[in-house]
PDB file of N, CA and C in Angstrom:
ATOM      1  N   MET T   1      26.373 251.948  35.468  1.00 43.00           N
ATOM      2  CA  MET T   1      24.999 252.096  35.889  1.00 43.00           C
ATOM      3  C   MET T   1      24.862 251.473  37.283  1.00 43.00           C
ATOM      4  N   LEU T   2      24.317 252.235  38.208  1.00 50.00           N
ATOM      5  CA  LEU T   2      24.147 251.772  39.579  1.00 50.00           C
ATOM      6  C   LEU T   2      22.824 251.046  39.742  1.00 50.00           C
ATOM      7  N   PRO T   3      22.805 250.027  40.565  1.00 59.00           N
ATOM      8  CA  PRO T   3      21.540 249.341  40.843  1.00 59.00           C
ATOM      9  C   PRO T   3      20.550 250.274  41.529  1.00 59.00           C
ATOM     10  N   CYS T   4      19.297 249.927  41.465  1.00 63.00           N
ATOM     11  CA  CYS T   4      18.225 250.783  41.991  1.00 63.00           C
ATOM     12  C   CYS T   4      18.331 250.989  43.498  1.00 63.00           C
ATOM     13  N   PHE T   5      18.768 249.998  44.241  1.00 61.00           N
ATOM     14  CA  PHE T   5      18.763 250.133  45.690  1.00 61.00           C
ATOM     15  C   PHE T   5      19.809 251.110  46.207  1.00 61.00           C
ATOM     16  N   LEU T   6      20.741 251.534  45.375  1.00 69.00           N
ATOM     17  CA  LEU T   6      21.720 252.522  45.808  1.00 69.00           C
ATOM     18  C   LEU T   6      21.214 253.949  45.641  1.00 69.00           C
ATOM     19  N   ASN T   7      20.129 254.125  44.958  1.00 79.00           N
ATOM     20  CA  ASN T   7      19.573 255.451  44.727  1.00 79.00           C
ATOM     21  C   ASN T   7      18.546 255.793  45.804  1.00 79.00           C
ATOM     22  N   LEU T   8      18.989 255.810  47.064  1.00 79.00           N
ATOM     23  CA  LEU T   8      18.101 256.134  48.169  1.00 79.00           C
ATOM     24  C   LEU T   8      18.290 257.591  48.553  1.00 79.00           C
ATOM     25  N   GLY T   9      17.169 258.265  48.769  1.00 86.00           N
ATOM     26  CA  GLY T   9      17.218 259.642  49.222  1.00 86.00           C
ATOM     27  C   GLY T   9      17.220 259.715  50.735  1.00 86.00           C
ATOM     28  N   ALA T  10      17.239 260.933  51.250  1.00 88.00           N
ATOM     29  CA  ALA T  10      17.268 261.135  52.701  1.00 88.00           C
ATOM     30  C   ALA T  10      15.979 260.630  53.344  1.00 88.00           C
ATOM     31  N   GLY T  11      14.857 260.838  52.694  1.00 90.00           N
ATOM     32  CA  GLY T  11      13.576 260.392  53.250  1.00 90.00           C
ATOM     33  C   GLY T  11      13.506 258.886  53.391  1.00 90.00           C
ATOM     34  N   GLU T  12      13.979 258.180  52.382  1.00 89.00           N
ATOM     35  CA  GLU T  12      13.970 256.715  52.442  1.00 89.00           C
ATOM     36  C   GLU T  12      14.899 256.192  53.533  1.00 89.00           C
ATOM     37  N   LEU T  13      16.055 256.825  53.676  1.00 87.00           N
ATOM     38  CA  LEU T  13      16.988 256.402  54.713  1.00 87.00           C
ATOM     39  C   LEU T  13      16.411 256.627  56.105  1.00 87.00           C
ATOM     40  N   VAL T  14      15.703 257.738  56.303  1.00 90.00           N
ATOM     41  CA  VAL T  14      15.073 258.014  57.597  1.00 90.00           C
ATOM     42  C   VAL T  14      14.021 256.961  57.901  1.00 90.00           C
ATOM     43  N   ILE T  15      13.220 256.610  56.919  1.00 92.00           N
ATOM     44  CA  ILE T  15      12.180 255.590  57.119  1.00 92.00           C
ATOM     45  C   ILE T  15      12.817 254.244  57.458  1.00 92.00           C
ATOM     46  N   ILE T  16      13.880 253.869  56.758  1.00 89.00           N
ATOM     47  CA  ILE T  16      14.565 252.609  57.041  1.00 89.00           C
ATOM     48  C   ILE T  16      15.129 252.622  58.454  1.00 89.00           C
ATOM     49  N   PHE T  17      15.730 253.738  58.875  1.00 88.00           N
ATOM     50  CA  PHE T  17      16.278 253.835  60.220  1.00 88.00           C
ATOM     51  C   PHE T  17      15.178 253.719  61.278  1.00 88.00           C
ATOM     52  N   ILE T  18      14.042 254.324  61.053  1.00 90.00           N
ATOM     53  CA  ILE T  18      12.923 254.243  61.999  1.00 90.00           C
ATOM     54  C   ILE T  18      12.408 252.812  62.099  1.00 90.00           C
ATOM     55  N   VAL T  19      12.299 252.118  60.979  1.00 91.00           N
ATOM     56  CA  VAL T  19      11.848 250.724  60.991  1.00 91.00           C
ATOM     57  C   VAL T  19      12.837 249.854  61.777  1.00 91.00           C
ATOM     58  N   ILE T  20      14.129 250.056  61.551  1.00 87.00           N
ATOM     59  CA  ILE T  20      15.145 249.294  62.292  1.00 87.00           C
ATOM     60  C   ILE T  20      15.052 249.602  63.778  1.00 87.00           C
ATOM     61  N   LEU T  21      14.855 250.871  64.112  1.00 87.00           N
ATOM     62  CA  LEU T  21      14.719 251.270  65.508  1.00 87.00           C
ATOM     63  C   LEU T  21      13.507 250.612  66.153  1.00 87.00           C
ATOM     64  N   LEU T  22      12.389 250.536  65.432  1.00 89.00           N
ATOM     65  CA  LEU T  22      11.190 249.892  65.970  1.00 89.00           C
ATOM     66  C   LEU T  22      11.361 248.381  66.107  1.00 89.00           C
ATOM     67  N   LEU T  23      12.055 247.762  65.164  1.00 87.00           N
ATOM     68  CA  LEU T  23      12.237 246.315  65.216  1.00 87.00           C
ATOM     69  C   LEU T  23      13.176 245.881  66.343  1.00 87.00           C
ATOM     70  N   PHE T  24      14.286 246.561  66.499  1.00 84.00           N
ATOM     71  CA  PHE T  24      15.306 246.117  67.438  1.00 84.00           C
ATOM     72  C   PHE T  24      15.298 246.881  68.751  1.00 84.00           C
ATOM     73  N   GLY T  25      14.821 248.084  68.770  1.00 86.00           N
ATOM     74  CA  GLY T  25      14.842 248.889  69.987  1.00 86.00           C
ATOM     75  C   GLY T  25      16.144 249.651  70.112  1.00 86.00           C
ATOM     76  N   ALA T  26      16.091 250.734  70.877  1.00 84.00           N
ATOM     77  CA  ALA T  26      17.254 251.615  71.015  1.00 84.00           C
ATOM     78  C   ALA T  26      18.382 250.952  71.790  1.00 84.00           C
ATOM     79  N   LYS T  27      18.063 250.037  72.690  1.00 85.00           N
ATOM     80  CA  LYS T  27      19.106 249.404  73.509  1.00 85.00           C
ATOM     81  C   LYS T  27      19.867 248.331  72.743  1.00 85.00           C
ATOM     82  N   ARG T  28      19.230 247.691  71.800  1.00 87.00           N
ATOM     83  CA  ARG T  28      19.868 246.572  71.106  1.00 87.00           C
ATOM     84  C   ARG T  28      20.727 247.005  69.919  1.00 87.00           C
ATOM     85  N   ILE T  29      20.492 248.168  69.371  1.00 85.00           N
ATOM     86  CA  ILE T  29      21.228 248.607  68.175  1.00 85.00           C
ATOM     87  C   ILE T  29      22.733 248.719  68.451  1.00 85.00           C
ATOM     88  N   PRO T  30      23.190 249.340  69.560  1.00 88.00           N
ATOM     89  CA  PRO T  30      24.646 249.356  69.810  1.00 88.00           C
ATOM     90  C   PRO T  30      25.229 247.959  69.989  1.00 88.00           C
ATOM     91  N   ASP T  31      24.469 247.068  70.628  1.00 90.00           N
ATOM     92  CA  ASP T  31      24.946 245.689  70.792  1.00 90.00           C
ATOM     93  C   ASP T  31      25.083 244.996  69.447  1.00 90.00           C
ATOM     94  N   LEU T  32      24.129 245.223  68.564  1.00 87.00           N
ATOM     95  CA  LEU T  32      24.198 244.625  67.226  1.00 87.00           C
ATOM     96  C   LEU T  32      25.397 245.167  66.452  1.00 87.00           C
ATOM     97  N   ALA T  33      25.614 246.467  66.537  1.00 89.00           N
ATOM     98  CA  ALA T  33      26.739 247.067  65.823  1.00 89.00           C
ATOM     99  C   ALA T  33      28.060 246.550  66.383  1.00 89.00           C
ATOM    100  N   ARG T  34      28.142 246.406  67.701  1.00 94.00           N
ATOM    101  CA  ARG T  34      29.364 245.905  68.333  1.00 94.00           C
ATOM    102  C   ARG T  34      29.643 244.472  67.904  1.00 94.00           C
ATOM    103  N   SER T  35      28.602 243.649  67.907  1.00 94.00           N
ATOM    104  CA  SER T  35      28.805 242.249  67.513  1.00 94.00           C
ATOM    105  C   SER T  35      29.150 242.135  66.034  1.00 94.00           C
ATOM    106  N   MET T  36      28.587 242.998  65.204  1.00 93.00           N
ATOM    107  CA  MET T  36      28.957 242.993  63.788  1.00 93.00           C
ATOM    108  C   MET T  36      30.415 243.392  63.613  1.00 93.00           C
ATOM    109  N   GLY T  37      30.877 244.379  64.376  1.00 95.00           N
ATOM    110  CA  GLY T  37      32.276 244.799  64.313  1.00 95.00           C
ATOM    111  C   GLY T  37      33.218 243.691  64.736  1.00 95.00           C
ATOM    112  N   LYS T  38      32.854 242.967  65.801  1.00 96.00           N
ATOM    113  CA  LYS T  38      33.683 241.846  66.246  1.00 96.00           C
ATOM    114  C   LYS T  38      33.721 240.745  65.194  1.00 96.00           C
ATOM    115  N   GLY T  39      32.583 240.495  64.574  1.00 96.00           N
ATOM    116  CA  GLY T  39      32.537 239.475  63.525  1.00 96.00           C
ATOM    117  C   GLY T  39      33.405 239.844  62.334  1.00 96.00           C
ATOM    118  N   ILE T  40      33.382 241.107  61.963  1.00 96.00           N
ATOM    119  CA  ILE T  40      34.203 241.564  60.839  1.00 96.00           C
ATOM    120  C   ILE T  40      35.684 241.437  61.187  1.00 96.00           C
ATOM    121  N   ASN T  41      36.046 241.812  62.426  1.00 96.00           N
ATOM    122  CA  ASN T  41      37.444 241.681  62.851  1.00 96.00           C
ATOM    123  C   ASN T  41      37.895 240.230  62.861  1.00 96.00           C
ATOM    124  N   MET T  42      37.044 239.327  63.331  1.00 96.00           N
ATOM    125  CA  MET T  42      37.396 237.912  63.334  1.00 96.00           C
ATOM    126  C   MET T  42      37.567 237.386  61.911  1.00 96.00           C
ATOM    127  N   PHE T  43      36.710 237.851  61.003  1.00 96.00           N
ATOM    128  CA  PHE T  43      36.824 237.442  59.599  1.00 96.00           C
ATOM    129  C   PHE T  43      38.142 237.930  59.005  1.00 96.00           C
ATOM    130  N   LYS T  44      38.514 239.179  59.285  1.00 96.00           N
ATOM    131  CA  LYS T  44      39.772 239.721  58.771  1.00 96.00           C
ATOM    132  C   LYS T  44      40.970 238.960  59.330  1.00 96.00           C
ATOM    133  N   GLN T  45      40.923 238.627  60.635  1.00 96.00           N
ATOM    134  CA  GLN T  45      42.010 237.854  61.228  1.00 96.00           C
ATOM    135  C   GLN T  45      42.135 236.491  60.560  1.00 96.00           C
ATOM    136  N   GLY T  46      41.008 235.842  60.317  1.00 95.00           N
ATOM    137  CA  GLY T  46      41.037 234.544  59.652  1.00 95.00           C
ATOM    138  C   GLY T  46      41.604 234.634  58.251  1.00 95.00           C
ATOM    139  N   MET T  47      41.231 235.677  57.537  1.00 95.00           N
ATOM    140  CA  MET T  47      41.764 235.868  56.189  1.00 95.00           C
ATOM    141  C   MET T  47      43.276 236.100  56.230  1.00 95.00           C
ATOM    142  N   ASN T  48      43.731 236.935  57.168  1.00 95.00           N
ATOM    143  CA  ASN T  48      45.169 237.204  57.277  1.00 95.00           C
ATOM    144  C   ASN T  48      45.933 235.937  57.648  1.00 95.00           C
ATOM    145  N   GLU T  49      45.383 235.137  58.559  1.00 94.00           N
ATOM    146  CA  GLU T  49      46.035 233.888  58.933  1.00 94.00           C
ATOM    147  C   GLU T  49      46.103 232.927  57.745  1.00 94.00           C
ATOM    148  N   ALA T  50      45.044 232.871  56.971  1.00 91.00           N
ATOM    149  CA  ALA T  50      45.031 231.989  55.806  1.00 91.00           C
ATOM    150  C   ALA T  50      46.059 232.441  54.776  1.00 91.00           C
ATOM    151  N   VAL T  51      46.167 233.741  54.562  1.00 92.00           N
ATOM    152  CA  VAL T  51      47.129 234.259  53.588  1.00 92.00           C
ATOM    153  C   VAL T  51      48.555 233.967  54.041  1.00 92.00           C
ATOM    154  N   THR T  52      48.854 234.182  55.330  1.00 92.00           N
ATOM    155  CA  THR T  52      50.207 233.908  55.802  1.00 92.00           C
ATOM    156  C   THR T  52      50.508 232.419  55.768  1.00 92.00           C
ATOM    157  N   GLU T  53      49.509 231.585  56.029  1.00 90.00           N
ATOM    158  CA  GLU T  53      49.722 230.141  55.960  1.00 90.00           C
ATOM    159  C   GLU T  53      49.986 229.697  54.534  1.00 90.00           C
ATOM    160  N   ILE T  54      49.265 230.274  53.586  1.00 89.00           N
ATOM    161  CA  ILE T  54      49.467 229.925  52.183  1.00 89.00           C
ATOM    162  C   ILE T  54      50.840 230.396  51.720  1.00 89.00           C
ATOM    163  N   LYS T  55      51.230 231.598  52.139  1.00 88.00           N
ATOM    164  CA  LYS T  55      52.535 232.115  51.729  1.00 88.00           C
ATOM    165  C   LYS T  55      53.684 231.354  52.366  1.00 88.00           C
ATOM    166  N   SER T  56      53.483 230.825  53.563  1.00 87.00           N
ATOM    167  CA  SER T  56      54.565 230.113  54.236  1.00 87.00           C
ATOM    168  C   SER T  56      54.739 228.699  53.699  1.00 87.00           C
ATOM    169  N   ASP T  57      53.734 228.144  53.071  1.00 76.00           N
ATOM    170  CA  ASP T  57      53.847 226.814  52.479  1.00 76.00           C
ATOM    171  C   ASP T  57      54.587 226.926  51.152  1.00 76.00           C
ATOM    172  N   VAL T  58      55.834 226.491  51.148  1.00 61.00           N
ATOM    173  CA  VAL T  58      56.654 226.527  49.948  1.00 61.00           C
ATOM    174  C   VAL T  58      56.727 225.105  49.409  1.00 61.00           C
ATOM    175  N   PRO T  59      56.535 224.913  48.112  1.00 63.00           N
ATOM    176  CA  PRO T  59      56.640 223.560  47.555  1.00 63.00           C
ATOM    177  C   PRO T  59      58.008 222.949  47.829  1.00 63.00           C
ATOM    178  N   ALA T  60      58.050 221.631  47.959  1.00 54.00           N
ATOM    179  CA  ALA T  60      59.280 220.930  48.332  1.00 54.00           C
ATOM    180  C   ALA T  60      60.374 221.089  47.280  1.00 54.00           C
ATOM    181  N   ASP T  61      60.017 221.183  45.991  1.00 57.00           N
ATOM    182  CA  ASP T  61      61.036 221.294  44.952  1.00 57.00           C
ATOM    183  C   ASP T  61      61.684 222.686  44.927  1.00 57.00           C
ATOM    184  N   LYS T  62      61.015 223.708  45.478  1.00 60.00           N
ATOM    185  CA  LYS T  62      61.590 225.044  45.487  1.00 60.00           C
ATOM    186  C   LYS T  62      62.289 225.362  46.803  1.00 60.00           C
ATOM    187  N   ALA T  63      61.977 224.636  47.860  1.00 54.00           N
ATOM    188  CA  ALA T  63      62.585 224.890  49.156  1.00 54.00           C
ATOM    189  C   ALA T  63      63.946 224.214  49.214  1.00 54.00           C
ATOM    190  N   PRO T  64      64.955 224.898  49.758  1.00 55.00           N
ATOM    191  CA  PRO T  64      66.265 224.247  49.897  1.00 55.00           C
ATOM    192  C   PRO T  64      66.177 223.151  50.938  1.00 55.00           C
ATOM    193  N   SER T  65      66.697 222.001  50.585  1.00 56.00           N
ATOM    194  CA  SER T  65      66.623 220.888  51.522  1.00 56.00           C
ATOM    195  C   SER T  65      67.751 220.994  52.534  1.00 56.00           C
ATOM    196  N   ALA T  66      67.566 220.356  53.671  1.00 53.00           N
ATOM    197  CA  ALA T  66      68.563 220.399  54.733  1.00 53.00           C
ATOM    198  C   ALA T  66      69.836 219.671  54.300  1.00 53.00           C
ATOM    199  N   THR T  67      69.700 218.617  53.505  1.00 54.00           N
ATOM    200  CA  THR T  67      70.881 217.862  53.078  1.00 54.00           C
ATOM    201  C   THR T  67      71.726 218.675  52.118  1.00 54.00           C
ATOM    202  N   THR T  68      71.114 219.454  51.242  1.00 53.00           N
ATOM    203  CA  THR T  68      71.871 220.298  50.323  1.00 53.00           C
ATOM    204  C   THR T  68      72.626 221.366  51.091  1.00 53.00           C
ATOM    205  N   ALA T  69      71.984 221.959  52.081  1.00 53.00           N
ATOM    206  CA  ALA T  69      72.640 222.989  52.884  1.00 53.00           C
ATOM    207  C   ALA T  69      73.781 222.371  53.695  1.00 53.00           C
ATOM    208  N   ASP T  70      73.598 221.167  54.199  1.00 54.00           N
ATOM    209  CA  ASP T  70      74.646 220.511  54.976  1.00 54.00           C
ATOM    210  C   ASP T  70      75.832 220.155  54.087  1.00 54.00           C
ATOM    211  N   LYS T  71      75.565 219.716  52.864  1.00 55.00           N
ATOM    212  CA  LYS T  71      76.660 219.362  51.936  1.00 55.00           C
ATOM    213  C   LYS T  71      77.502 220.573  51.622  1.00 55.00           C
ATOM    214  N   SER T  72      76.838 221.694  51.336  1.00 54.00           N
ATOM    215  CA  SER T  72      77.596 222.885  50.959  1.00 54.00           C
ATOM    216  C   SER T  72      78.419 223.405  52.131  1.00 54.00           C
ATOM    217  N   SER T  73      77.904 223.313  53.351  1.00 54.00           N
ATOM    218  CA  SER T  73      78.671 223.794  54.490  1.00 54.00           C
ATOM    219  C   SER T  73      79.845 222.878  54.806  1.00 54.00           C
ATOM    220  N   THR T  74      79.656 221.580  54.619  1.00 54.00           N
ATOM    221  CA  THR T  74      80.773 220.660  54.875  1.00 54.00           C
ATOM    222  C   THR T  74      81.822 220.771  53.777  1.00 54.00           C
ATOM    223  N   GLU T  75      81.408 221.024  52.540  1.00 54.00           N
ATOM    224  CA  GLU T  75      82.366 221.206  51.443  1.00 54.00           C
ATOM    225  C   GLU T  75      83.171 222.469  51.652  1.00 54.00           C
ATOM    226  N   GLU T  76      82.530 223.521  52.134  1.00 57.00           N
ATOM    227  CA  GLU T  76      83.250 224.767  52.397  1.00 57.00           C
ATOM    228  C   GLU T  76      84.241 224.578  53.538  1.00 57.00           C
ATOM    229  N   ALA T  77      83.845 223.813  54.534  1.00 55.00           N
ATOM    230  CA  ALA T  77      84.744 223.575  55.671  1.00 55.00           C
ATOM    231  C   ALA T  77      85.934 222.726  55.247  1.00 55.00           C
ATOM    232  N   ALA T  78      85.729 221.823  54.288  1.00 57.00           N
ATOM    233  CA  ALA T  78      86.807 220.950  53.831  1.00 57.00           C
ATOM    234  C   ALA T  78      87.731 221.684  52.858  1.00 57.00           C
ATOM    235  N   GLY T  79      87.270 222.814  52.313  1.00 56.00           N
ATOM    236  CA  GLY T  79      88.114 223.580  51.415  1.00 56.00           C
ATOM    237  C   GLY T  79      87.918 223.206  49.961  1.00 56.00           C
ATOM    238  N   LYS T  80      86.844 222.605  49.602  1.00 50.00           N
ATOM    239  CA  LYS T  80      86.610 222.218  48.205  1.00 50.00           C
ATOM    240  C   LYS T  80      86.046 223.329  47.414  1.00 50.00           C
TER     241      LYS T  80
END
């Protein structure tokens, strides 16, 4: 079941557009849309950065330590 506000007809949409046009003016509407687009892009970038930061943080018990890697390479070099 859809909420009531999604059941808008063409007449209602035209009236809403006219009200927005009267409130903001024809010159400001493209500026508003542009700034909204920039805001959405900045939000997406922030989300992507947060996701990559979370994925790059590996717990210490699961990450191979430098000493373990050094031991295995020195053991291989020694022939053990």
